[in-house]
JSON list of C-alpha atoms and ligand atoms in Angstrom, two decimals:
[
{"chain": "A", "resi": 310, "resn": "UNK", "atom": "CA", "xyz": [117.39, 116.79, 93.70]},
{"chain": "A", "resi": 311, "resn": "UNK", "atom": "CA", "xyz": [119.33, 118.06, 96.67]},
{"chain": "A", "resi": 312, "resn": "UNK", "atom": "CA", "xyz": [117.90, 121.30, 97.89]},
{"chain": "A", "resi": 313, "resn": "UNK", "atom": "CA", "xyz": [120.41, 123.70, 99.46]},
{"chain": "A", "resi": 314, "resn": "UNK", "atom": "CA", "xyz": [119.35, 126.83, 101.37]},
{"chain": "A", "resi": 315, "resn": "UNK", "atom": "CA", "xyz": [121.95, 129.52, 101.48]},
{"chain": "A", "resi": 316, "resn": "UNK", "atom": "CA", "xyz": [121.75, 132.86, 103.35]},
{"chain": "A", "resi": 317, "resn": "UNK", "atom": "CA", "xyz": [121.48, 135.81, 100.98]},
{"chain": "A", "resi": 318, "resn": "UNK", "atom": "CA", "xyz": [124.60, 138.02, 101.22]},
{"chain": "A", "resi": 319, "resn": "UNK", "atom": "CA", "xyz": [128.28, 137.63, 101.93]},
{"chain": "A", "resi": 320, "resn": "UNK", "atom": "CA", "xyz": [128.13, 134.35, 103.85]},
{"chain": "A", "resi": 321, "resn": "UNK", "atom": "CA", "xyz": [125.94, 132.71, 101.19]},
{"chain": "A", "resi": 322, "resn": "UNK", "atom": "CA", "xyz": [128.26, 133.94, 98.41]},
{"chain": "A", "resi": 323, "resn": "UNK", "atom": "CA", "xyz": [131.25, 132.52, 100.14]},
{"chain": "A", "resi": 324, "resn": "UNK", "atom": "CA", "xyz": [129.64, 129.16, 100.74]},
{"chain": "A", "resi": 325, "resn": "UNK", "atom": "CA", "xyz": [128.45, 128.96, 97.15]},
{"chain": "A", "resi": 326, "resn": "UNK", "atom": "CA", "xyz": [132.02, 129.72, 96.01]},
{"chain": "A", "resi": 327, "resn": "UNK", "atom": "CA", "xyz": [133.27, 126.79, 98.06]},
{"chain": "A", "resi": 328, "resn": "UNK", "atom": "CA", "xyz": [130.56, 124.45, 96.85]},
{"chain": "A", "resi": 329, "resn": "UNK", "atom": "CA", "xyz": [131.21, 125.42, 93.24]},
{"chain": "A", "resi": 330, "resn": "UNK", "atom": "CA", "xyz": [134.88, 124.59, 93.58]},
{"chain": "A", "resi": 331, "resn": "UNK", "atom": "CA", "xyz": [133.93, 121.35, 95.32]},
{"chain": "A", "resi": 332, "resn": "UNK", "atom": "CA", "xyz": [131.90, 120.13, 92.32]},
{"chain": "A", "resi": 333, "resn": "UNK", "atom": "CA", "xyz": [128.46, 121.35, 93.28]},
{"chain": "A", "resi": 334, "resn": "UNK", "atom": "CA", "xyz": [128.22, 124.14, 90.69]},
{"chain": "A", "resi": 335, "resn": "UNK", "atom": "CA", "xyz": [125.02, 125.72, 89.48]},
{"chain": "A", "resi": 336, "resn": "UNK", "atom": "CA", "xyz": [125.91, 128.08, 86.63]},
{"chain": "A", "resi": 337, "resn": "UNK", "atom": "CA", "xyz": [122.54, 129.95, 86.95]},
{"chain": "A", "resi": 338, "resn": "UNK", "atom": "CA", "xyz": [123.75, 131.39, 90.23]},
{"chain": "A", "resi": 339, "resn": "UNK", "atom": "CA", "xyz": [126.31, 133.52, 88.39]},
{"chain": "A", "resi": 340, "resn": "UNK", "atom": "CA", "xyz": [123.72, 135.28, 86.29]},
{"chain": "A", "resi": 341, "resn": "UNK", "atom": "CA", "xyz": [122.76, 138.78, 87.45]},
{"chain": "A", "resi": 342, "resn": "UNK", "atom": "CA", "xyz": [119.08, 138.42, 88.40]},
{"chain": "A", "resi": 343, "resn": "UNK", "atom": "CA", "xyz": [116.53, 138.75, 91.14]},
{"chain": "A", "resi": 344, "resn": "UNK", "atom": "CA", "xyz": [115.85, 135.08, 91.12]},
{"chain": "A", "resi": 345, "resn": "UNK", "atom": "CA", "xyz": [115.86, 133.23, 94.42]},
{"chain": "A", "resi": 346, "resn": "UNK", "atom": "CA", "xyz": [115.86, 129.60, 93.23]},
{"chain": "A", "resi": 347, "resn": "UNK", "atom": "CA", "xyz": [118.56, 128.25, 90.97]},
{"chain": "A", "resi": 348, "resn": "UNK", "atom": "CA", "xyz": [118.67, 124.78, 89.42]},
{"chain": "A", "resi": 349, "resn": "UNK", "atom": "CA", "xyz": [121.25, 122.51, 87.81]},
{"chain": "A", "resi": 350, "resn": "UNK", "atom": "CA", "xyz": [118.98, 119.59, 86.85]},
{"chain": "A", "resi": 351, "resn": "UNK", "atom": "CA", "xyz": [121.74, 117.51, 85.35]},
{"chain": "A", "resi": 352, "resn": "UNK", "atom": "CA", "xyz": [123.76, 117.65, 88.62]},
{"chain": "A", "resi": 353, "resn": "UNK", "atom": "CA", "xyz": [120.58, 117.23, 90.66]},
{"chain": "A", "resi": 354, "resn": "UNK", "atom": "CA", "xyz": [121.12, 120.53, 92.61]},
{"chain": "A", "resi": 355, "resn": "UNK", "atom": "CA", "xyz": [118.69, 123.25, 93.52]},
{"chain": "A", "resi": 356, "resn": "UNK", "atom": "CA", "xyz": [119.90, 126.28, 95.51]},
{"chain": "A", "resi": 357, "resn": "UNK", "atom": "CA", "xyz": [117.67, 128.74, 97.23]},
{"chain": "A", "resi": 358, "resn": "UNK", "atom": "CA", "xyz": [118.69, 132.10, 98.62]},
{"chain": "A", "resi": 359, "resn": "UNK", "atom": "CA", "xyz": [116.76, 133.04, 101.75]},
{"chain": "A", "resi": 360, "resn": "UNK", "atom": "CA", "xyz": [117.00, 135.50, 104.62]},
{"chain": "A", "resi": 361, "resn": "UNK", "atom": "CA", "xyz": [119.82, 134.32, 106.93]},
{"chain": "A", "resi": 362, "resn": "UNK", "atom": "CA", "xyz": [117.47, 133.92, 109.85]},
{"chain": "A", "resi": 363, "resn": "UNK", "atom": "CA", "xyz": [115.09, 131.73, 107.77]},
{"chain": "A", "resi": 364, "resn": "UNK", "atom": "CA", "xyz": [117.61, 129.11, 106.58]},
{"chain": "A", "resi": 365, "resn": "UNK", "atom": "CA", "xyz": [117.02, 126.86, 109.57]},
{"chain": "A", "resi": 366, "resn": "UNK", "atom": "CA", "xyz": [113.26, 127.12, 109.12]},
{"chain": "A", "resi": 367, "resn": "UNK", "atom": "CA", "xyz": [113.48, 125.86, 105.51]},
{"chain": "A", "resi": 368, "resn": "UNK", "atom": "CA", "xyz": [115.71, 123.05, 106.60]},
{"chain": "A", "resi": 369, "resn": "UNK", "atom": "CA", "xyz": [113.69, 122.02, 109.63]},
{"chain": "A", "resi": 370, "resn": "UNK", "atom": "CA", "xyz": [110.50, 121.82, 107.49]},
{"chain": "A", "resi": 371, "resn": "UNK", "atom": "CA", "xyz": [112.22, 119.88, 104.71]},
{"chain": "A", "resi": 372, "resn": "UNK", "atom": "CA", "xyz": [111.82, 122.60, 102.07]},
{"chain": "A", "resi": 373, "resn": "UNK", "atom": "CA", "xyz": [115.64, 122.41, 101.93]},
{"chain": "A", "resi": 374, "resn": "UNK", "atom": "CA", "xyz": [117.65, 119.29, 102.66]},
{"chain": "A", "resi": 375, "resn": "UNK", "atom": "CA", "xyz": [120.73, 121.19, 103.86]},
{"chain": "A", "resi": 376, "resn": "UNK", "atom": "CA", "xyz": [121.72, 124.78, 104.60]},
{"chain": "A", "resi": 377, "resn": "UNK", "atom": "CA", "xyz": [124.24, 127.11, 106.08]},
{"chain": "A", "resi": 378, "resn": "UNK", "atom": "CA", "xyz": [123.36, 129.19, 109.07]},
{"chain": "A", "resi": 379, "resn": "UNK", "atom": "CA", "xyz": [125.09, 131.14, 111.84]},
{"chain": "A", "resi": 380, "resn": "UNK", "atom": "CA", "xyz": [125.27, 129.56, 115.27]},
{"chain": "A", "resi": 381, "resn": "UNK", "atom": "CA", "xyz": [123.58, 132.66, 116.67]},
{"chain": "A", "resi": 382, "resn": "UNK", "atom": "CA", "xyz": [120.36, 131.71, 114.85]},
{"chain": "A", "resi": 383, "resn": "UNK", "atom": "CA", "xyz": [120.60, 128.07, 115.99]},
{"chain": "A", "resi": 384, "resn": "UNK", "atom": "CA", "xyz": [121.15, 129.16, 119.58]},
{"chain": "A", "resi": 385, "resn": "UNK", "atom": "CA", "xyz": [118.24, 131.54, 119.54]},
{"chain": "A", "resi": 386, "resn": "UNK", "atom": "CA", "xyz": [115.63, 129.20, 117.98]},
{"chain": "A", "resi": 387, "resn": "UNK", "atom": "CA", "xyz": [114.65, 125.52, 118.47]},
{"chain": "A", "resi": 388, "resn": "UNK", "atom": "CA", "xyz": [115.15, 123.75, 115.20]},
{"chain": "A", "resi": 389, "resn": "UNK", "atom": "CA", "xyz": [114.77, 120.01, 114.90]},
{"chain": "A", "resi": 390, "resn": "UNK", "atom": "CA", "xyz": [117.77, 119.62, 112.48]},
{"chain": "A", "resi": 391, "resn": "UNK", "atom": "CA", "xyz": [121.20, 118.01, 112.46]},
{"chain": "A", "resi": 392, "resn": "UNK", "atom": "CA", "xyz": [124.13, 120.39, 112.93]},
{"chain": "A", "resi": 393, "resn": "UNK", "atom": "CA", "xyz": [126.77, 118.57, 110.86]},
{"chain": "A", "resi": 394, "resn": "UNK", "atom": "CA", "xyz": [129.76, 120.82, 110.62]},
{"chain": "A", "resi": 395, "resn": "UNK", "atom": "CA", "xyz": [131.30, 123.98, 111.98]},
{"chain": "A", "resi": 396, "resn": "UNK", "atom": "CA", "xyz": [132.47, 125.69, 108.81]},
{"chain": "A", "resi": 397, "resn": "UNK", "atom": "CA", "xyz": [134.92, 127.80, 110.80]},
{"chain": "A", "resi": 398, "resn": "UNK", "atom": "CA", "xyz": [134.12, 131.08, 109.10]},
{"chain": "A", "resi": 399, "resn": "UNK", "atom": "CA", "xyz": [131.75, 133.93, 109.80]},
{"chain": "A", "resi": 400, "resn": "UNK", "atom": "CA", "xyz": [133.46, 133.98, 113.22]},
{"chain": "A", "resi": 401, "resn": "UNK", "atom": "CA", "xyz": [132.28, 136.49, 115.79]},
{"chain": "A", "resi": 402, "resn": "UNK", "atom": "CA", "xyz": [131.06, 136.54, 119.36]},
{"chain": "A", "resi": 403, "resn": "UNK", "atom": "CA", "xyz": [127.72, 137.05, 121.11]},
{"chain": "A", "resi": 404, "resn": "UNK", "atom": "CA", "xyz": [128.50, 139.68, 123.67]},
{"chain": "A", "resi": 405, "resn": "UNK", "atom": "CA", "xyz": [127.05, 141.88, 126.39]},
{"chain": "A", "resi": 406, "resn": "UNK", "atom": "CA", "xyz": [128.06, 145.49, 125.61]},
{"chain": "A", "resi": 407, "resn": "UNK", "atom": "CA", "xyz": [127.23, 148.82, 127.10]},
{"chain": "A", "resi": 408, "resn": "UNK", "atom": "CA", "xyz": [128.39, 152.43, 127.23]},
{"chain": "A", "resi": 409, "resn": "UNK", "atom": "CA", "xyz": [131.99, 152.64, 128.25]},
{"chain": "A", "resi": 410, "resn": "UNK", "atom": "CA", "xyz": [131.13, 154.21, 131.61]},
{"chain": "A", "resi": 411, "resn": "UNK", "atom": "CA", "xyz": [128.26, 151.84, 132.37]},
{"chain": "A", "resi": 412, "resn": "UNK", "atom": "CA", "xyz": [127.95, 150.62, 135.98]},
{"chain": "A", "resi": 413, "resn": "UNK", "atom": "CA", "xyz": [125.28, 148.04, 136.82]},
{"chain": "A", "resi": 414, "resn": "UNK", "atom": "CA", "xyz": [122.58, 148.97, 139.34]},
{"chain": "A", "resi": 415, "resn": "UNK", "atom": "CA", "xyz": [122.16, 145.79, 141.44]},
{"chain": "A", "resi": 416, "resn": "UNK", "atom": "CA", "xyz": [118.97, 147.19, 142.84]},
{"chain": "A", "resi": 417, "resn": "UNK", "atom": "CA", "xyz": [116.84, 146.63, 139.70]},
{"chain": "A", "resi": 418, "resn": "UNK", "atom": "CA", "xyz": [116.60, 144.33, 136.67]},
{"chain": "A", "resi": 419, "resn": "UNK", "atom": "CA", "xyz": [119.11, 144.95, 133.87]},
{"chain": "A", "resi": 420, "resn": "UNK", "atom": "CA", "xyz": [117.36, 146.33, 130.77]},
{"chain": "A", "resi": 421, "resn": "UNK", "atom": "CA", "xyz": [118.70, 144.40, 127.79]},
{"chain": "A", "resi": 422, "resn": "UNK", "atom": "CA", "xyz": [118.08, 145.35, 124.19]},
{"chain": "A", "resi": 423, "resn": "UNK", "atom": "CA", "xyz": [118.61, 142.52, 121.72]},
{"chain": "A", "resi": 424, "resn": "UNK", "atom": "CA", "xyz": [117.61, 140.65, 118.62]},
{"chain": "A", "resi": 425, "resn": "UNK", "atom": "CA", "xyz": [118.32, 137.48, 120.60]},
{"chain": "A", "resi": 426, "resn": "UNK", "atom": "CA", "xyz": [115.95, 137.41, 123.62]},
{"chain": "A", "resi": 427, "resn": "UNK", "atom": "CA", "xyz": [116.29, 133.66, 124.19]},
{"chain": "A", "resi": 428, "resn": "UNK", "atom": "CA", "xyz": [120.11, 133.84, 124.33]},
{"chain": "A", "resi": 429, "resn": "UNK", "atom": "CA", "xyz": [119.92, 136.88, 126.59]},
{"chain": "A", "resi": 430, "resn": "UNK", "atom": "CA", "xyz": [117.50, 135.31, 128.99]},
{"chain": "A", "resi": 431, "resn": "UNK", "atom": "CA", "xyz": [119.51, 132.10, 129.17]},
{"chain": "A", "resi": 432, "resn": "UNK", "atom": "CA", "xyz": [122.72, 133.95, 129.83]},
{"chain": "A", "resi": 433, "resn": "UNK", "atom": "CA", "xyz": [121.27, 136.09, 132.67]},
{"chain": "A", "resi": 434, "resn": "UNK", "atom": "CA", "xyz": [119.36, 133.11, 134.14]},
{"chain": "A", "resi": 435, "resn": "UNK", "atom": "CA", "xyz": [122.77, 131.40, 134.44]},
{"chain": "A", "resi": 436, "resn": "UNK", "atom": "CA", "xyz": [123.95, 134.45, 136.52]},
{"chain": "A", "resi": 437, "resn": "UNK", "atom": "CA", "xyz": [120.70, 134.42, 138.51]},
{"chain": "A", "resi": 438, "resn": "UNK", "atom": "CA", "xyz": [120.17, 138.01, 137.43]},
{"chain": "A", "resi": 439, "resn": "UNK", "atom": "CA", "xyz": [116.74, 139.45, 136.69]},
{"chain": "A", "resi": 440, "resn": "UNK", "atom": "CA", "xyz": [116.41, 141.27, 133.36]},
{"chain": "A", "resi": 441, "resn": "UNK", "atom": "CA", "xyz": [113.89, 143.15, 131.27]},
{"chain": "A", "resi": 442, "resn": "UNK", "atom": "CA", "xyz": [114.24, 142.26, 127.61]},
{"chain": "A", "resi": 443, "resn": "UNK", "atom": "CA", "xyz": [113.60, 144.89, 124.92]},
{"chain": "A", "resi": 444, "resn": "UNK", "atom": "CA", "xyz": [113.35, 143.02, 121.61]},
{"chain": "A", "resi": 445, "resn": "UNK", "atom": "CA", "xyz": [114.69, 145.02, 118.68]},
{"chain": "A", "resi": 446, "resn": "UNK", "atom": "CA", "xyz": [115.21, 144.01, 115.06]},
{"chain": "A", "resi": 447, "resn": "UNK", "atom": "CA", "xyz": [118.45, 145.86, 114.19]},
{"chain": "A", "resi": 448, "resn": "UNK", "atom": "CA", "xyz": [120.76, 148.79, 114.94]},
{"chain": "A", "resi": 449, "resn": "UNK", "atom": "CA", "xyz": [120.79, 147.52, 118.53]},
{"chain": "A", "resi": 450, "resn": "UNK", "atom": "CA", "xyz": [123.77, 149.73, 119.45]},
{"chain": "A", "resi": 451, "resn": "UNK", "atom": "CA", "xyz": [121.48, 152.78, 119.50]},
{"chain": "A", "resi": 452, "resn": "UNK", "atom": "CA", "xyz": [119.48, 151.49, 122.47]},
{"chain": "A", "resi": 453, "resn": "UNK", "atom": "CA", "xyz": [121.94, 152.29, 125.29]},
{"chain": "A", "resi": 454, "resn": "UNK", "atom": "CA", "xyz": [122.87, 155.58, 123.66]},
{"chain": "A", "resi": 455, "resn": "UNK", "atom": "CA", "xyz": [119.27, 156.75, 123.91]},
{"chain": "A", "resi": 456, "resn": "UNK", "atom": "CA", "xyz": [118.64, 155.28, 127.33]},
{"chain": "A", "resi": 457, "resn": "UNK", "atom": "CA", "xyz": [116.26, 152.65, 125.95]},
{"chain": "A", "resi": 458, "resn": "UNK", "atom": "CA", "xyz": [118.38, 149.92, 127.62]},
{"chain": "A", "resi": 459, "resn": "UNK", "atom": "CA", "xyz": [121.33, 149.54, 130.00]},
{"chain": "A", "resi": 460, "resn": "UNK", "atom": "CA", "xyz": [123.12, 146.96, 127.83]},
{"chain": "A", "resi": 461, "resn": "UNK", "atom": "CA", "xyz": [122.81, 145.11, 124.60]},
{"chain": "A", "resi": 462, "resn": "UNK", "atom": "CA", "xyz": [123.29, 141.45, 123.77]},
{"chain": "A", "resi": 463, "resn": "UNK", "atom": "CA", "xyz": [124.47, 141.37, 120.21]},
{"chain": "A", "resi": 464, "resn": "UNK", "atom": "CA", "xyz": [127.01, 140.00, 117.73]},
{"chain": "A", "resi": 465, "resn": "UNK", "atom": "CA", "xyz": [130.41, 141.61, 117.71]},
{"chain": "A", "resi": 466, "resn": "UNK", "atom": "CA", "xyz": [132.63, 140.86, 114.77]},
{"chain": "A", "resi": 467, "resn": "UNK", "atom": "CA", "xyz": [135.31, 143.56, 114.30]},
{"chain": "A", "resi": 468, "resn": "UNK", "atom": "CA", "xyz": [134.15, 145.62, 117.19]},
{"chain": "A", "resi": 469, "resn": "UNK", "atom": "CA", "xyz": [133.89, 148.63, 114.82]},
{"chain": "A", "resi": 470, "resn": "UNK", "atom": "CA", "xyz": [130.17, 149.35, 115.38]},
{"chain": "A", "resi": 471, "resn": "UNK", "atom": "CA", "xyz": [130.65, 149.36, 119.20]},
{"chain": "A", "resi": 472, "resn": "UNK", "atom": "CA", "xyz": [133.70, 151.61, 119.01]},
{"chain": "A", "resi": 473, "resn": "UNK", "atom": "CA", "xyz": [132.07, 154.16, 116.73]},
{"chain": "A", "resi": 474, "resn": "UNK", "atom": "CA", "xyz": [129.17, 154.31, 119.15]},
{"chain": "A", "resi": 475, "resn": "UNK", "atom": "CA", "xyz": [131.28, 154.56, 122.31]},
{"chain": "A", "resi": 476, "resn": "UNK", "atom": "CA", "xyz": [130.20, 151.18, 123.58]},
{"chain": "A", "resi": 477, "resn": "UNK", "atom": "CA", "xyz": [132.46, 148.35, 124.78]},
{"chain": "A", "resi": 478, "resn": "UNK", "atom": "CA", "xyz": [132.19, 144.63, 125.39]},
{"chain": "A", "resi": 479, "resn": "UNK", "atom": "CA", "xyz": [131.56, 143.73, 129.03]},
{"chain": "A", "resi": 480, "resn": "UNK", "atom": "CA", "xyz": [131.14, 139.96, 128.63]},
{"chain": "A", "resi": 481, "resn": "UNK", "atom": "CA", "xyz": [131.60, 137.37, 125.85]},
{"chain": "A", "resi": 482, "resn": "UNK", "atom": "CA", "xyz": [128.60, 135.01, 125.91]},
{"chain": "A", "resi": 483, "resn": "UNK", "atom": "CA", "xyz": [129.58, 132.54, 123.13]},
{"chain": "A", "resi": 484, "resn": "UNK", "atom": "CA", "xyz": [131.64, 132.15, 120.00]},
{"chain": "A", "resi": 485, "resn": "UNK", "atom": "CA", "xyz": [129.61, 132.13, 116.77]},
{"chain": "A", "resi": 486, "resn": "UNK", "atom": "CA", "xyz": [130.49, 130.68, 113.35]},
{"chain": "A", "resi": 487, "resn": "UNK", "atom": "CA", "xyz": [128.67, 129.32, 110.29]},
{"chain": "A", "resi": 488, "resn": "UNK", "atom": "CA", "xyz": [127.26, 125.80, 110.56]},
{"chain": "A", "resi": 489, "resn": "UNK", "atom": "CA", "xyz": [126.30, 123.27, 107.93]},
{"chain": "A", "resi": 490, "resn": "UNK", "atom": "CA", "xyz": [122.94, 121.79, 108.83]},
{"chain": "A", "resi": 491, "resn": "UNK", "atom": "CA", "xyz": [120.60, 119.09, 107.47]},
{"chain": "A", "resi": 492, "resn": "UNK", "atom": "CA", "xyz": [117.02, 118.06, 107.65]},
{"chain": "A", "resi": 493, "resn": "UNK", "atom": "CA", "xyz": [116.70, 114.83, 109.65]},
{"chain": "A", "resi": 494, "resn": "UNK", "atom": "CA", "xyz": [114.63, 112.91, 107.17]},
{"chain": "A", "resi": 495, "resn": "UNK", "atom": "CA", "xyz": [116.81, 114.12, 104.25]},
{"chain": "A", "resi": 496, "resn": "UNK", "atom": "CA", "xyz": [119.85, 112.94, 106.16]},
{"chain": "A", "resi": 497, "resn": "UNK", "atom": "CA", "xyz": [118.32, 109.45, 106.48]},
{"chain": "A", "resi": 498, "resn": "UNK", "atom": "CA", "xyz": [117.68, 109.20, 102.72]},
{"chain": "A", "resi": 499, "resn": "UNK", "atom": "CA", "xyz": [120.43, 111.31, 101.18]},
{"chain": "A", "resi": 500, "resn": "UNK", "atom": "CA", "xyz": [123.04, 110.87, 103.93]},
{"chain": "A", "resi": 501, "resn": "UNK", "atom": "CA", "xyz": [125.92, 109.78, 101.64]},
{"chain": "A", "resi": 502, "resn": "UNK", "atom": "CA", "xyz": [125.49, 112.81, 99.33]},
{"chain": "A", "resi": 503, "resn": "UNK", "atom": "CA", "xyz": [125.09, 115.12, 102.26]},
{"chain": "A", "resi": 504, "resn": "UNK", "atom": "CA", "xyz": [128.17, 113.72, 104.08]},
{"chain": "A", "resi": 505, "resn": "UNK", "atom": "CA", "xyz": [130.28, 114.06, 100.89]},
{"chain": "A", "resi": 506, "resn": "UNK", "atom": "CA", "xyz": [129.20, 117.72, 100.60]},
{"chain": "A", "resi": 507, "resn": "UNK", "atom": "CA", "xyz": [130.13, 118.29, 104.25]},
{"chain": "A", "resi": 508, "resn": "UNK", "atom": "CA", "xyz": [133.47, 116.57, 103.76]},
{"chain": "A", "resi": 509, "resn": "UNK", "atom": "CA", "xyz": [134.32, 118.65, 100.74]},
{"chain": "A", "resi": 510, "resn": "UNK", "atom": "CA", "xyz": [133.29, 121.89, 102.58]},
{"chain": "A", "resi": 511, "resn": "UNK", "atom": "CA", "xyz": [135.54, 120.84, 105.46]},
{"chain": "A", "resi": 512, "resn": "UNK", "atom": "CA", "xyz": [138.47, 120.10, 103.14]},
{"chain": "A", "resi": 513, "resn": "UNK", "atom": "CA", "xyz": [138.11, 123.40, 101.39]},
{"chain": "A", "resi": 514, "resn": "UNK", "atom": "CA", "xyz": [138.05, 125.22, 104.65]},
{"chain": "A", "resi": 515, "resn": "UNK", "atom": "CA", "xyz": [141.12, 123.43, 105.90]},
{"chain": "A", "resi": 516, "resn": "UNK", "atom": "CA", "xyz": [143.19, 124.03, 102.77]},
{"chain": "A", "resi": 517, "resn": "UNK", "atom": "CA", "xyz": [142.38, 127.79, 102.84]},
{"chain": "B", "resi": 551, "resn": "PRP", "atom": "C1", "xyz": [125.68, 143.14, 113.13]},
{"chain": "B", "resi": 551, "resn": "PRP", "atom": "C2", "xyz": [125.60, 143.26, 114.67]},
{"chain": "B", "resi": 551, "resn": "PRP", "atom": "C3", "xyz": [126.35, 144.53, 114.89]},
{"chain": "B", "resi": 551, "resn": "PRP", "atom": "C4", "xyz": [127.45, 144.50, 113.87]},
{"chain": "B", "resi": 551, "resn": "PRP", "atom": "C5", "xyz": [128.70, 144.01, 114.42]},
{"chain": "B", "resi": 551, "resn": "PRP", "atom": "O1", "xyz": [124.75, 143.92, 112.60]},
{"chain": "B", "resi": 551, "resn": "PRP", "atom": "O2", "xyz": [124.23, 143.37, 115.07]},
{"chain": "B", "resi": 551, "resn": "PRP", "atom": "O3", "xyz": [125.53, 145.63, 114.78]},
{"chain": "B", "resi": 551, "resn": "PRP", "atom": "O4", "xyz": [126.98, 143.56, 112.87]},
{"chain": "B", "resi": 551, "resn": "PRP", "atom": "O5", "xyz": [129.75, 143.99, 113.55]},
{"chain": "B", "resi": 551, "resn": "PRP", "atom": "P1", "xyz": [131.19, 144.72, 113.88]},
{"chain": "B", "resi": 551, "resn": "PRP", "atom": "O6", "xyz": [131.62, 144.28, 115.20]},
{"chain": "B", "resi": 551, "resn": "PRP", "atom": "O7", "xyz": [132.08, 144.20, 112.75]},
{"chain": "B", "resi": 551, "resn": "PRP", "atom": "O8", "xyz": [130.99, 146.18, 113.76]},
{"chain": "B", "resi": 551, "resn": "PRP", "atom": "P2", "xyz": [124.17, 143.78, 111.11]},
{"chain": "B", "resi": 551, "resn": "PRP", "atom": "O9", "xyz": [125.16, 144.35, 110.16]},
{"chain": "B", "resi": 551, "resn": "PRP", "atom": "O10", "xyz": [123.80, 142.38, 110.89]},
{"chain": "B", "resi": 551, "resn": "PRP", "atom": "O11", "xyz": [122.93, 144.75, 111.15]},
{"chain": "B", "resi": 551, "resn": "PRP", "atom": "P3", "xyz": [121.70, 144.96, 112.10]},
{"chain": "B", "resi": 551, "resn": "PRP", "atom": "O12", "xyz": [121.87, 146.33, 112.62]},
{"chain": "B", "resi": 551, "resn": "PRP", "atom": "O13", "xyz": [120.52, 144.84, 111.17]},
{"chain": "B", "resi": 551, "resn": "PRP", "atom": "O14", "xyz": [121.72, 143.96, 113.19]}
]
């Protein structure tokens, strides 16, 4: 069995669509249900749908052999996995954003609201700038509006959320996209199969 962890939602749906076309179909996935694990025993495939931020945990622990996860999650955590392929979609940027009229006060630490404290700390450490991190779990854009923070470090895709909340990008920290990852031991034992899956995903992406 090859165990594949996909993020629940749009990204997972897209990746499953590519894998299905590439010969890794699991018809159970198409049935309307609340199931989270889907098997195609004759093809030796088992898909699991997990929270996007948990994919790398399943793969690192070997509960899944491979998975698809955003680079934001990989950059924020420390996962002992192989990052095999940049899938080239789910593209966005990790950015520093703030109110349009924001001016930094150099006399005190910058108050940064984010779901990504590690990325934020690394970025400001590189600038030699002291910060106070305020860890939030979502709707980060509200923080500067209510004076909870000076800036946010968050993902910007279309920029729509920032615009509608009168915020703007001040710095781009890093580009983000979906990555195909593998458990290290799985890769040792099922490397050929995993490589062929990666190659087919790459092909599909290139012919798009
Ligand atoms: C993400 C991110 C931004 C938004 C950016 O939030 O945190 O809020 O998408 O997308 P845009 O630039 O296309 O507007 P998500 O939808 O994951 O929800 P969250 O509030 O739970 O973080």
